[in-house]
XYZ file of C-alpha atoms in Angstrom:
662
model
C -12.048 -7.793 7.340
C -10.329 -8.286 3.822
C -8.833 -4.666 2.599
C -8.595 -5.125 -1.470
C -6.381 -2.693 -2.742
C -5.976 -1.485 -6.974
C -2.103 -1.038 -8.061
C -1.638 -0.600 -7.529
C -5.723 4.374 0.640
C -10.649 14.366 12.413
C -10.899 16.114 14.575
C -7.998 18.034 14.451
C -5.274 18.238 12.592
C -2.155 19.380 13.842
C 0.103 21.816 11.573
C 3.237 20.843 10.752
C 5.019 23.774 12.295
C 3.081 23.220 15.805
C 4.210 19.451 15.609
C 7.844 20.327 14.868
C 8.087 22.565 17.759
C 6.966 20.245 20.398
C 6.601 16.110 20.406
C 3.179 14.945 21.602
C 2.793 13.836 24.587
C 2.475 9.966 25.001
C -0.963 8.506 24.291
C -2.636 6.714 26.384
C -4.089 4.011 26.276
C -7.333 4.369 24.042
C -10.157 5.370 25.733
C -12.915 3.412 27.198
C -16.160 3.758 25.542
C -19.410 5.431 26.956
C -20.789 1.809 28.688
C -24.330 2.811 27.536
C -22.641 2.428 23.995
C -21.149 -0.828 24.159
C -22.246 -4.230 23.716
C -21.135 -6.414 26.751
C -18.132 -8.108 26.679
C -18.736 -12.159 26.755
C -19.515 -13.916 29.796
C -15.929 -16.017 29.872
C -12.634 -15.456 28.727
C -10.257 -18.339 28.014
C -7.711 -18.540 29.652
C -4.283 -18.216 27.302
C -2.504 -21.340 27.571
C 0.039 -22.968 25.290
C -2.272 -26.038 25.121
C -5.498 -24.024 24.513
C -3.834 -21.915 22.182
C -1.997 -25.299 19.989
C -5.315 -27.053 19.892
C -6.919 -23.775 18.111
C -3.968 -22.866 15.734
C -4.130 -26.677 15.038
C -7.326 -26.508 14.291
C -7.023 -23.357 12.563
C -4.418 -22.981 10.305
C -3.781 -26.288 8.414
C -7.283 -26.021 6.657
C -6.680 -22.472 5.806
C -3.210 -23.365 4.372
C -4.797 -25.654 2.425
C -7.674 -24.120 0.990
C -5.689 -20.656 0.700
C -2.706 -23.467 -1.447
C -0.184 -21.806 0.774
C 2.825 -23.846 1.317
C 4.224 -22.809 4.952
C 3.371 -21.122 7.956
C 5.314 -19.939 11.001
C 3.508 -18.737 14.405
C 4.684 -17.391 16.993
C 3.582 -16.421 20.986
C 5.033 -14.469 23.678
C 4.071 -13.808 26.790
C 5.280 -12.332 29.737
C 8.659 -12.511 28.926
C 8.493 -16.220 28.054
C 7.443 -18.225 24.582
C 4.222 -19.160 25.039
C 4.356 -21.430 21.537
C 6.023 -21.465 18.632
C 5.225 -23.883 15.851
C 5.684 -24.647 12.109
C 3.097 -25.873 9.267
C 3.401 -27.487 6.216
C 6.318 -26.797 4.303
C 9.501 -24.698 3.962
C 9.935 -26.374 0.564
C 7.390 -28.312 -1.119
C 9.807 -30.169 -3.494
C 11.633 -31.551 -0.774
C 8.839 -32.024 1.900
C 11.037 -29.776 4.425
C 8.824 -29.423 7.440
C 8.341 -25.339 8.254
C 10.812 -25.607 12.062
C 10.166 -22.482 13.807
C 13.593 -22.579 15.832
C 15.788 -22.396 12.438
C 13.441 -21.859 8.918
C 13.597 -18.144 7.692
C 10.448 -16.162 6.978
C 10.593 -12.714 4.719
C 8.923 -10.188 6.902
C 8.423 -7.585 4.323
C 7.733 -4.270 5.998
C 8.233 -5.451 9.601
C 11.950 -5.402 9.142
C 10.473 -1.362 9.311
C 10.583 -1.852 13.292
C 14.128 -2.868 13.666
C 14.900 -0.189 11.267
C 12.834 2.864 13.619
C 14.367 0.785 16.656
C 17.774 1.548 15.168
C 16.541 5.515 14.882
C 15.361 5.704 18.646
C 18.432 4.119 19.923
C 20.284 7.118 18.147
C 17.628 9.566 19.252
C 18.858 8.004 22.803
C 22.122 8.670 22.524
C 21.785 12.967 21.318
C 22.882 11.760 17.918
C 19.522 12.282 16.267
C 16.431 14.718 16.739
C 13.324 13.819 16.258
C 12.183 17.311 14.975
C 15.365 18.420 13.132
C 14.877 18.760 9.292
C 16.655 15.638 8.002
C 18.865 17.225 5.494
C 20.961 17.964 8.367
C 21.870 14.001 8.512
C 21.741 13.621 4.346
C 24.754 14.349 1.989
C 21.678 15.405 -0.271
C 18.846 17.127 -0.088
C 14.842 16.657 0.634
C 13.136 19.757 -0.643
C 10.477 21.788 1.260
C 6.841 21.388 0.637
C 5.122 24.720 1.445
C 8.928 26.136 2.648
C 8.599 22.961 5.406
C 11.248 20.492 6.004
C 10.658 16.648 6.556
C 11.608 15.518 9.840
C 12.240 12.031 11.599
C 9.008 12.556 13.198
C 7.375 13.131 9.959
C 9.146 9.956 9.061
C 8.234 7.619 11.210
C 4.668 8.292 11.122
C 4.597 7.834 7.140
C 3.135 11.673 7.097
C 6.944 12.943 5.332
C 4.184 13.584 1.967
C 6.060 11.855 0.020
C 4.326 9.854 -2.990
C 4.584 6.045 -3.719
C 8.130 5.000 -5.388
C 8.603 1.409 -6.838
C 11.022 1.424 -9.283
C 13.714 -0.802 -8.277
C 11.622 -1.697 -4.892
C 12.678 -5.322 -5.944
C 14.260 -8.031 -7.913
C 15.856 -11.484 -7.255
C 19.398 -12.977 -5.635
C 20.585 -12.354 -9.471
C 20.101 -8.920 -9.144
C 22.597 -5.825 -8.302
C 21.765 -4.260 -5.136
C 22.333 -0.751 -5.447
C 23.491 1.085 -2.010
C 20.981 2.845 -0.453
C 22.343 6.055 -0.417
C 22.698 5.874 -4.466
C 19.093 4.893 -4.736
C 17.726 7.461 -1.945
C 19.431 10.487 -4.132
C 18.754 9.111 -7.601
C 15.475 10.210 -7.903
C 13.545 12.031 -4.939
C 9.904 11.535 -4.929
C 7.355 14.738 -5.104
C 6.083 15.358 -1.902
C 2.808 15.455 -2.122
C 1.217 16.596 1.130
C 2.634 19.399 3.999
C 4.517 17.449 6.629
C 3.145 15.770 9.244
C -0.381 16.756 7.998
C -1.375 13.316 5.816
C -0.972 9.649 6.937
C 0.684 8.165 2.993
C 2.717 4.911 3.888
C 6.238 5.452 2.349
C 8.648 2.677 1.656
C 11.419 5.558 0.356
C 10.795 7.313 3.687
C 12.116 4.333 5.763
C 14.766 3.438 3.444
C 16.020 7.563 4.358
C 16.143 6.715 7.866
C 17.923 3.562 7.105
C 20.708 5.714 5.640
C 20.486 8.373 8.345
C 21.282 5.124 10.801
C 24.374 4.414 8.276
C 25.510 7.983 8.529
C 25.498 9.077 11.710
C 26.363 5.746 13.541
C 29.655 5.905 10.517
C 28.856 1.692 10.019
C 26.390 0.307 7.297
C 23.472 -0.426 7.623
C 23.673 -4.007 7.891
C 26.434 -3.787 10.008
C 24.687 -1.585 12.656
C 21.683 -3.556 13.023
C 23.751 -6.859 12.900
C 25.253 -5.220 16.356
C 23.005 -3.378 18.116
C 19.939 -5.224 17.177
C 20.306 -8.904 16.147
C 23.507 -9.519 18.317
C 22.402 -8.435 21.260
C 19.143 -10.056 21.045
C 20.974 -13.868 19.951
C 18.625 -13.087 17.127
C 21.087 -16.027 15.732
C 18.664 -17.178 12.839
C 18.573 -13.289 11.403
C 19.540 -10.898 8.514
C 18.970 -7.741 6.934
C 22.286 -8.547 4.081
C 20.953 -9.841 0.608
C 22.222 -12.445 -0.831
C 21.581 -13.837 3.138
C 25.091 -15.159 4.145
C 26.065 -18.630 3.570
C 25.312 -19.929 6.448
C 21.626 -18.626 6.614
C 21.105 -19.498 3.019
C 20.013 -23.365 3.804
C 17.554 -22.118 6.761
C 15.889 -19.892 4.402
C 11.528 -21.639 3.370
C 11.495 -21.390 -0.088
C 8.702 -18.391 -1.377
C 5.270 -19.472 -3.944
C 2.458 -17.502 -5.594
C 0.782 -20.938 -4.749
C 2.014 -24.051 -2.984
C 1.149 -26.287 -5.984
C 3.066 -23.847 -8.381
C 6.863 -24.544 -8.921
C 9.187 -21.769 -5.549
C 10.367 -18.267 -6.674
C 13.766 -17.370 -6.725
C 14.778 -15.674 -3.725
C 13.235 -12.146 -3.388
C 16.077 -8.821 -3.117
C 14.643 -5.791 -1.524
C 16.003 -2.787 -4.016
C 17.975 -0.166 -3.080
C 15.283 0.510 -0.181
C 16.402 -2.531 1.652
C 15.794 -0.964 5.388
C 11.795 -1.142 4.442
C 11.685 -4.845 4.038
C 14.792 -6.442 3.628
C 14.629 -9.034 7.210
C 14.952 -12.797 6.739
C 14.127 -14.094 9.930
C 13.040 -17.191 11.918
C 10.248 -17.055 14.151
C 11.926 -18.225 17.012
C 14.124 -14.646 16.593
C 10.698 -12.569 15.931
C 9.839 -13.983 19.357
C 12.881 -12.548 20.822
C 12.354 -9.084 18.825
C 8.498 -8.775 20.727
C 9.913 -9.741 24.201
C 12.109 -6.982 23.841
C 10.018 -4.480 23.550
C 6.928 -5.737 25.390
C 9.607 -4.945 28.165
C 10.370 -1.569 26.954
C 13.520 -2.994 25.411
C 14.718 -5.166 28.147
C 15.439 -8.846 26.906
C 17.492 -10.874 29.574
C 20.724 -8.664 30.715
C 20.679 -6.907 27.593
C 19.191 -3.595 26.717
C 18.308 -2.454 23.017
C 16.313 0.682 24.321
C 15.792 2.739 27.766
C 12.939 1.879 29.218
C 11.298 5.649 28.665
C 12.538 5.496 25.340
C 10.742 2.636 24.788
C 7.601 3.848 25.905
C 8.691 6.906 24.098
C 8.223 5.227 20.433
C 5.263 2.854 21.825
C 2.733 6.020 23.279
C 3.256 8.895 21.561
C 0.929 8.668 19.183
C -0.176 11.197 16.054
C -4.526 12.039 15.850
C -5.428 12.969 12.161
C -9.013 10.866 12.729
C -11.098 10.684 15.613
C -11.423 6.674 17.281
C -9.230 4.618 14.903
C -6.256 3.080 15.087
C -3.089 6.129 14.895
C 0.683 5.639 14.367
C 3.129 5.740 16.667
C 6.611 6.084 16.328
C 7.437 3.179 13.468
C 4.592 1.377 15.419
C 1.243 1.205 14.452
C -2.445 0.794 17.350
C -3.961 -2.059 16.378
C -6.285 -1.576 19.044
C -8.924 -4.092 19.940
C -11.548 -5.107 22.130
C -11.040 -2.415 24.198
C -7.221 -3.978 24.408
C -4.377 -1.076 23.671
C -2.452 -3.523 21.147
C 0.193 -1.979 18.613
C 2.625 -3.677 15.464
C 3.575 -3.758 11.566
C 2.196 -6.086 8.949
C 4.702 -7.001 6.024
C 4.283 -8.049 2.656
C 6.827 -9.060 -0.186
C 5.592 -10.569 -3.257
C 5.472 -14.282 -1.477
C 6.235 -13.748 2.067
C 2.893 -12.177 4.622
C 3.441 -11.096 7.903
C 2.172 -9.827 11.328
C 3.596 -8.889 14.166
C 0.686 -7.646 16.926
C 1.964 -6.882 20.302
C -0.264 -6.278 23.337
C 0.860 -3.958 25.040
C -0.555 -3.557 28.114
C -1.071 -7.591 28.732
C 2.539 -8.241 27.775
C 1.232 -10.889 24.805
C 2.695 -10.988 21.196
C 1.769 -12.746 18.190
C 3.735 -12.749 15.041
C 2.667 -14.445 11.698
C 3.656 -15.141 8.929
C 3.382 -17.331 5.593
C 5.749 -18.214 2.613
C 3.075 -18.291 -0.146
C 0.930 -15.673 -2.319
C -1.392 -18.539 -2.099
C -5.359 -17.202 -4.055
C -6.529 -14.116 -4.340
C -6.436 -11.822 -0.918
C -5.889 -15.165 0.953
C -3.134 -14.059 3.079
C -4.153 -10.936 3.959
C -8.137 -12.844 5.159
C -5.556 -15.535 7.104
C -3.778 -12.995 8.474
C -6.836 -10.800 9.863
C -9.113 -13.638 10.844
C -6.064 -14.811 13.374
C -5.222 -11.373 15.046
C -9.358 -10.857 15.479
C -10.392 -14.675 16.784
C -7.197 -14.555 18.871
C -7.929 -10.676 20.327
C -12.350 -12.813 20.986
C -10.359 -16.032 22.269
C -8.093 -14.324 24.609
C -8.925 -10.977 24.927
C -12.127 -9.722 24.995
C -13.879 -6.805 25.797
C -16.227 -4.039 25.088
C -16.560 -2.750 21.470
C -17.783 0.937 20.711
C -21.940 1.077 19.578
C -23.429 3.823 20.000
C -26.199 5.051 18.603
C -27.507 7.407 15.553
C -31.013 8.321 14.869
C -31.871 7.157 11.368
C -32.449 10.838 9.768
C -28.951 11.732 10.870
C -27.345 8.392 9.350
C -29.145 8.913 6.010
C -27.772 12.064 5.896
C -24.287 11.512 7.053
C -24.305 8.421 5.018
C -24.887 10.846 1.841
C -21.722 13.356 2.473
C -19.974 10.533 2.663
C -21.072 8.905 -0.855
C -18.973 9.922 -3.345
C -15.214 9.295 -5.258
C -11.724 9.316 -2.791
C -8.229 8.378 -3.727
C -5.507 6.755 -1.473
C -2.881 9.302 0.194
C -0.413 6.205 -0.660
C 0.166 6.515 -4.342
C 2.045 7.241 -6.929
C 1.681 10.674 -8.701
C 4.007 12.273 -10.874
C 5.105 9.433 -13.078
C 2.854 7.745 -15.665
C 2.696 5.055 -13.160
C -0.374 6.991 -11.549
C -3.002 5.553 -14.641
C -3.666 3.333 -11.855
C -5.284 6.022 -9.683
C -7.967 5.806 -12.652
C -8.739 2.679 -12.398
C -8.383 2.244 -8.318
C -10.841 4.862 -7.167
C -12.016 3.794 -4.305
C -16.258 4.044 -3.561
C -18.451 5.063 -1.166
C -21.704 3.791 -1.493
C -25.020 4.190 1.030
C -27.544 2.087 1.476
C -31.171 1.791 1.964
C -30.838 0.912 5.517
C -28.999 3.830 6.709
C -25.173 1.982 6.240
C -22.261 2.531 4.126
C -20.143 0.446 2.141
C -16.447 0.668 0.719
C -15.816 -0.458 -2.508
C -12.206 -1.647 -0.690
C -13.618 -3.306 2.038
C -15.330 -7.097 1.730
C -15.258 -9.734 4.493
C -13.798 -13.108 3.941
C -16.491 -14.148 1.712
C -16.119 -11.409 -1.072
C -18.811 -9.512 0.350
C -18.582 -5.877 0.748
C -18.575 -4.812 4.547
C -22.009 -2.757 5.724
C -21.215 -0.030 7.738
C -23.579 2.094 10.430
C -23.260 4.753 12.244
C -21.918 4.481 15.690
C -20.826 8.344 16.498
C -21.024 11.623 14.500
C -19.176 10.056 11.800
C -17.806 7.273 13.045
C -19.549 3.575 12.054
C -18.497 0.402 12.470
C -18.427 -2.621 10.646
C -22.084 -4.043 11.579
C -20.765 -7.451 11.981
C -16.848 -6.764 13.594
C -15.003 -4.281 15.364
C -13.654 -2.640 12.674
C -13.916 1.723 12.608
C -14.375 3.887 9.629
C -13.764 7.758 11.049
C -14.264 10.741 8.669
C -12.919 14.551 8.283
C -15.773 17.071 8.179
C -15.370 20.768 6.674
C -17.466 23.567 5.672
C -20.502 20.909 6.239
C -18.323 17.783 3.548
C -17.085 15.587 4.426
C -13.439 15.695 2.950
C -11.756 12.033 3.659
C -12.175 9.286 5.951
C -9.753 6.012 6.315
C -10.711 2.560 8.355
C -10.074 -0.933 9.842
C -6.251 -1.936 9.915
C -5.172 1.023 6.964
C -6.701 3.877 8.641
C -3.009 4.748 10.736
C -1.111 5.237 7.934
C -3.343 5.592 4.854
C -6.372 8.022 4.139
C -8.927 8.444 1.265
C -10.023 11.999 0.082
C -12.011 13.204 -2.150
C -10.433 13.102 -6.081
C -10.713 16.132 -7.332
C -13.173 16.667 -10.545
C -10.197 17.067 -13.678
C -8.783 13.346 -12.011
C -12.378 11.914 -11.567
C -13.079 8.045 -12.791
C -16.788 8.907 -12.128
C -16.266 10.967 -16.135
C -13.230 9.942 -17.035
C -13.275 6.011 -17.431
C -16.526 5.580 -19.410
C -15.624 8.955 -21.741
C -11.673 7.023 -22.129
C -13.974 3.701 -22.754
C -16.178 5.039 -25.213
C -13.818 7.267 -26.970
C -11.869 3.882 -27.479
C -14.584 1.938 -28.307
C -15.268 4.849 -31.261
C -11.843 5.284 -32.368
C -11.445 1.236 -32.313
C -13.969 0.814 -34.887
C -12.651 4.395 -36.871
C -9.411 1.755 -37.216
C -11.284 -0.946 -37.956
C -13.169 0.803 -40.926
C -10.147 1.577 -42.229
C -9.152 -1.737 -44.190
C -13.010 -3.427 -44.265
C -14.053 -0.446 -46.396
C -11.035 -0.678 -48.316
C -11.448 -4.303 -48.907
C -15.709 -3.994 -49.510
C -14.458 -0.734 -51.978
C -12.161 -3.574 -53.947
C -14.905 -6.242 -54.011
C -17.494 -4.454 -55.821
C -15.363 -1.952 -57.545
C -16.469 1.157 -55.920
C -14.290 4.065 -56.076
C -13.245 6.033 -53.029
C -16.232 8.840 -52.868
C -14.066 12.144 -51.084
C -11.850 13.938 -53.111
C -9.506 17.197 -52.220
C -9.399 17.978 -48.451
C -12.143 15.710 -47.397
C -9.868 13.038 -48.442
C -7.146 14.145 -46.934
C -8.899 14.677 -43.517
C -10.794 11.502 -43.720
C -7.471 9.444 -44.163
C -5.644 11.991 -40.922
C -8.524 10.832 -38.957
C -8.277 6.892 -39.058
C -4.244 7.178 -38.830
C -5.068 9.621 -35.892
C -7.824 6.793 -34.270
C -5.389 4.215 -35.180
C -1.960 5.695 -33.719
C -4.369 6.731 -30.618
C -5.766 3.239 -29.881
C -2.208 1.680 -30.294
C -0.640 3.828 -28.034
C -3.037 3.378 -24.881
C -3.299 -0.295 -25.755
C 0.558 -0.449 -25.786
C 0.876 2.022 -22.359
C -2.225 -0.357 -20.556
C -0.173 -3.934 -21.410
C 3.255 -2.436 -20.950
C 1.750 -1.582 -16.947
C 0.101 -4.532 -16.560
C 3.016 -6.311 -17.569
C 4.951 -4.127 -14.798
C 3.322 -4.571 -12.275
C 2.266 -7.671 -12.779
C 5.995 -9.266 -12.214
C 8.115 -6.923 -10.205
C 11.217 -7.404 -12.001
C 9.978 -5.290 -14.716
C 10.344 -2.097 -12.046
C 14.092 -3.371 -12.253
C 14.350 -0.461 -14.802
C 14.751 -2.599 -17.494
C 12.424 -1.748 -19.296
C 13.496 1.764 -19.082
C 14.275 2.196 -23.196
C 10.853 1.206 -23.780
C 9.755 3.718 -21.437
C 11.543 6.471 -23.371
C 9.815 4.509 -26.901
C 6.528 5.342 -25.147
C 6.676 8.465 -23.850
C 8.483 9.539 -26.806
C 5.380 8.574 -28.950
C 2.414 9.694 -26.435
C 4.799 13.357 -26.990
C 4.651 13.223 -30.344
C 0.973 11.584 -30.983
C -1.607 12.239 -28.488
C -1.248 16.007 -29.280
C -1.002 15.645 -33.258
C -3.569 13.540 -32.742
C -6.134 15.703 -30.682
C -5.303 18.137 -33.717
C -6.255 15.860 -36.266
C -9.554 15.018 -34.681
C -10.580 18.928 -34.423
C -9.638 19.553 -37.762
C -11.523 16.493 -39.470
C -14.889 17.968 -37.299
C -14.377 21.605 -38.707
C -14.293 19.833 -41.943
C -17.080 17.304 -41.947
C -19.278 19.868 -40.215
C -18.197 22.715 -43.150
C -19.081 19.371 -45.803
C -22.652 18.885 -47.497
C -22.396 15.188 -45.516
C -25.160 13.159 -43.642
C -25.920 14.097 -39.795
C -24.751 11.212 -38.336
C -21.006 12.012 -40.348
C -20.960 14.747 -38.219
C -22.164 13.614 -35.050
C -19.342 10.613 -35.911
C -16.761 13.453 -36.562
C -17.339 15.013 -33.398
C -17.926 12.137 -31.081
C -13.912 11.029 -32.551
C -12.253 15.045 -31.784
C -14.111 14.450 -28.707
C -12.359 10.917 -27.825
C -8.923 12.057 -28.714
C -9.653 15.046 -26.139
C -10.177 12.622 -24.365
C -6.810 10.550 -24.691
C -4.999 14.001 -24.755
C -5.861 14.819 -21.498
C -6.117 11.156 -19.985
C -2.220 10.938 -21.353
C -1.376 14.766 -20.244
C -2.784 14.411 -16.792
C -1.908 10.990 -15.369
C 1.440 11.826 -17.063
C 2.112 9.293 -20.425
C 3.230 12.699 -21.667
C 6.330 12.892 -19.734
C 10.055 12.607 -20.270
C 11.217 10.797 -17.312
C 11.550 7.095 -16.352
C 11.846 7.406 -12.713
C 7.964 5.907 -10.949
């Protein structure tokens, strides 16, 4: 399944108080679906051998990489405590024609790094130095404010339910950029807590970095030193490091990163002050060692990175928000498929894209990473297809396929239809304007299925979801599930597929709904633009034909001011659009280098948008009192409404602010 996100998304929701009082019991394997409501498993199962896996991958990956314009990839399969297969495909350096070496070539696995941070936290938990259910402020030298009187706990952090909005400033840079110390970066700006703790999954890099900083403070070591000594060294991960820039002996082994294989290589990426959330560089072989250690509940050879019970707690303690779909565990998240219990994590930088999967009961692990962004959506498509085809080939099983009568399915499709927003979002800064463009729409179909605007298949066609249980839908051509929460006869939120553990989609408030606000904004900008363009055009026409300006007195003043207001509104909104598009298109502009320009835009917005709205209202009042033609009066009202919409957008999405944190 392909998931498109714009930028930059139950039966029981436990209260945060109840969640903090007692740890949930370890989660059992996913419940076996009712045999009467499943499809039969395939009649034959292929044995997972090196020979079969290599032949399958050799037929799958070279063509996929070439078609997607991806330079290179590494894949590692482990089974029963041993490396079954590790292989590189394509190039680590296209220009030098240097092939990917699974033993030595380093990739950036992005947020897969978080699994090391979570493992470090659990090491300190088992030593009694950290308490998963204590206020994180007990371990910090700055304060995370409470939400609804409730603090953030490490359990909230590990399950992505701290309730924090997204933070992207300083997230990524290049090797030439200074790396801000973790604690300094975290204390500089604390993202808004937009949800009560423990109630809503909202993926957070900030929260993960917070956990890494807590590891620093409690252990008395820098985060990098701690990871080196307590994880990388015990596992023999000699070709891995969280350090930025890389140690000198590893720099020659680092794969180049590419937007596309057919384009020049990009500079080495640096994760800013949120390093524990994604700064690992590691070879495929080293990632195999990490997978083996977790598949063996903390054991690797003669050493241990976790005690067995701690590892089982980490792998089995699940937070259920919605029924049937996958859930967050302690750091890991469920990836259950074909009735097999699976857990893992995905990760993305600008250029590297990775997935780690552990079939925990089958003692099988799969790691895959590519070094290029490739064609739009290609890394995600390849990763999803690789995981699903691997599971279907070697770990087949039943899939949920119940029946809901047509009348009920149609009614439930109607109930879930509408506009939703992602729980993982920027909410208190000017970048919240992206939420207006990123609204997720659920649409009912005539055949009783539903489609979700951001979920498409490999061909780019919207997936159809058919209801198989009350308010549980399944991809009609796959195994992924979609589940909704219903309150008072109304669907309030839902999630689906691979993102269901850490993101959820909620109804958009009417005041922020793109359903009316986006058309109103576009129509208003068109009206204002036409008015602005009419200013020089009408002046040139009058000059050419020698026609005097017809208006006098207050009418003339009002006419000139509405043109100034219209021009200012359009120019300022376009400036914001260009600025945000540029920032999100190149992460170097998220470093704070454009703060001066942002201050200028915000100060202008503080003055221009309210003033323009007042001018629009005064102009409408003047025109309506005059003996003007009816269409002139209508146009004056249209302009007043357009400027009010601009003011509402600027206020609601924080273009009017005095804050360059985001």
